[in-house]
């Protein structure tokens, strides 16, 4: 199985845009869809992006996803940051079984 | 809206078997196109997929846990269950059940999670 590597933490100010990366260690990022989950403290993860760039119903348009084959990575882009976006974010893909990234703590300050 | 709810003991002794159940409501456990999964989150660590079961009964497990894991399904109770044998303190953490969308392998609905502690 490949690994998905995320930065441990990112921080940005309210109203700004933040990009969280997820780099695949082997194979192409385009080989399998990438998903993103938001986990607030004390809560279970909830999906914010699936199939690389699709938003589940109810997720605001401020959340978007993309993949970049040149860097072999996926990105979660959150625009118009709100303090409520402060959470841990996990990317997830699939090889022979589901694989999760280590998570990125987003601080909105 | 599909809802999942984990249940089971919060304390398990070392070397014993961890047993959890997940009850599904708001949707059919017999639906084609979905796998029923268990995922855990160990303290200070990320998410680890444990395995899934399909409503026909077929299973697939994380190779790192395969020798200790068994999933089962009771469609009449709308429940699926996890057994993890020979537990140690390293198995302590939060256990989630989740619905996995088959073809694109994403987890669209999650339970709230249940904390399991392995301790004498």
mmCIF file of N, CA and C in Angstrom, chain B residues 14 17 21-24 29 33 38 40 42 53 55 83 87 95 101 106:
data_model
loop_
_atom_site.group_PDB
_atom_site.id
_atom_site.type_symbol
_atom_site.label_atom_id
_atom_site.label_comp_id
_atom_site.label_asym_id
_atom_site.label_seq_id
_atom_site.Cartn_x
_atom_site.Cartn_y
_atom_site.Cartn_z
ATOM 1 N N UNK B 14 -6.784 -7.182 28.661
ATOM 2 C CA UNK B 14 -5.767 -7.660 27.710
ATOM 3 C C UNK B 14 -5.915 -9.147 27.448
ATOM 4 N N UNK B 17 -11.255 -10.605 23.853
ATOM 5 C CA UNK B 17 -11.799 -10.209 22.557
ATOM 6 C C UNK B 17 -12.681 -8.979 22.690
ATOM 7 N N UNK B 21 -20.936 -3.720 18.188
ATOM 8 C CA UNK B 21 -21.987 -3.800 17.177
ATOM 9 C C UNK B 21 -22.324 -2.411 16.667
ATOM 10 N N UNK B 22 -22.861 -2.369 15.475
ATOM 11 C CA UNK B 22 -23.276 -1.116 14.861
ATOM 12 C C UNK B 22 -24.689 -1.301 14.316
ATOM 13 N N UNK B 23 -25.600 -0.455 14.782
ATOM 14 C CA UNK B 23 -26.986 -0.533 14.327
ATOM 15 C C UNK B 23 -27.238 0.547 13.284
ATOM 16 N N UNK B 24 -27.830 0.136 12.168
ATOM 17 C CA UNK B 24 -28.097 1.035 11.050
ATOM 18 C C UNK B 24 -29.570 1.419 11.043
ATOM 19 N N UNK B 29 -29.682 -2.006 5.262
ATOM 20 C CA UNK B 29 -28.362 -2.632 5.338
ATOM 21 C C UNK B 29 -28.164 -3.585 4.160
ATOM 22 N N UNK B 33 -24.260 -1.726 -3.395
ATOM 23 C CA UNK B 33 -23.432 -0.547 -3.614
ATOM 24 C C UNK B 33 -22.796 0.023 -2.367
ATOM 25 N N UNK B 38 -15.635 -0.818 9.598
ATOM 26 C CA UNK B 38 -15.141 -0.389 10.906
ATOM 27 C C UNK B 38 -13.819 0.340 10.705
ATOM 28 N N UNK B 40 -10.872 2.714 13.135
ATOM 29 C CA UNK B 40 -10.516 3.101 14.492
ATOM 30 C C UNK B 40 -9.551 4.271 14.480
ATOM 31 N N UNK B 42 -6.632 5.608 17.052
ATOM 32 C CA UNK B 42 -5.846 5.368 18.255
ATOM 33 C C UNK B 42 -5.361 6.707 18.795
ATOM 34 N N UNK B 53 -17.761 -5.409 5.574
ATOM 35 C CA UNK B 53 -18.592 -6.552 5.234
ATOM 36 C C UNK B 53 -19.674 -6.087 4.268
ATOM 37 N N UNK B 55 -23.405 -6.918 2.262
ATOM 38 C CA UNK B 55 -24.635 -7.521 2.776
ATOM 39 C C UNK B 55 -24.793 -8.979 2.339
ATOM 40 N N UNK B 83 -15.379 -8.215 15.853
ATOM 41 C CA UNK B 83 -14.658 -8.906 16.921
ATOM 42 C C UNK B 83 -13.169 -8.778 16.635
ATOM 43 N N UNK B 87 -6.510 -8.692 22.296
ATOM 44 C CA UNK B 87 -6.241 -7.254 22.336
ATOM 45 C C UNK B 87 -5.148 -6.924 23.345
ATOM 46 N N UNK B 95 -13.543 3.576 18.229
ATOM 47 C CA UNK B 95 -13.945 2.703 17.130
ATOM 48 C C UNK B 95 -15.207 3.271 16.481
ATOM 49 N N UNK B 101 -19.131 3.747 0.337
ATOM 50 C CA UNK B 101 -19.699 3.678 -1.010
ATOM 51 C C UNK B 101 -18.799 2.798 -1.854
ATOM 52 N N UNK B 106 -15.565 5.797 -0.623
ATOM 53 C CA UNK B 106 -15.546 6.860 0.370
ATOM 54 C C UNK B 106 -16.604 6.557 1.414
#
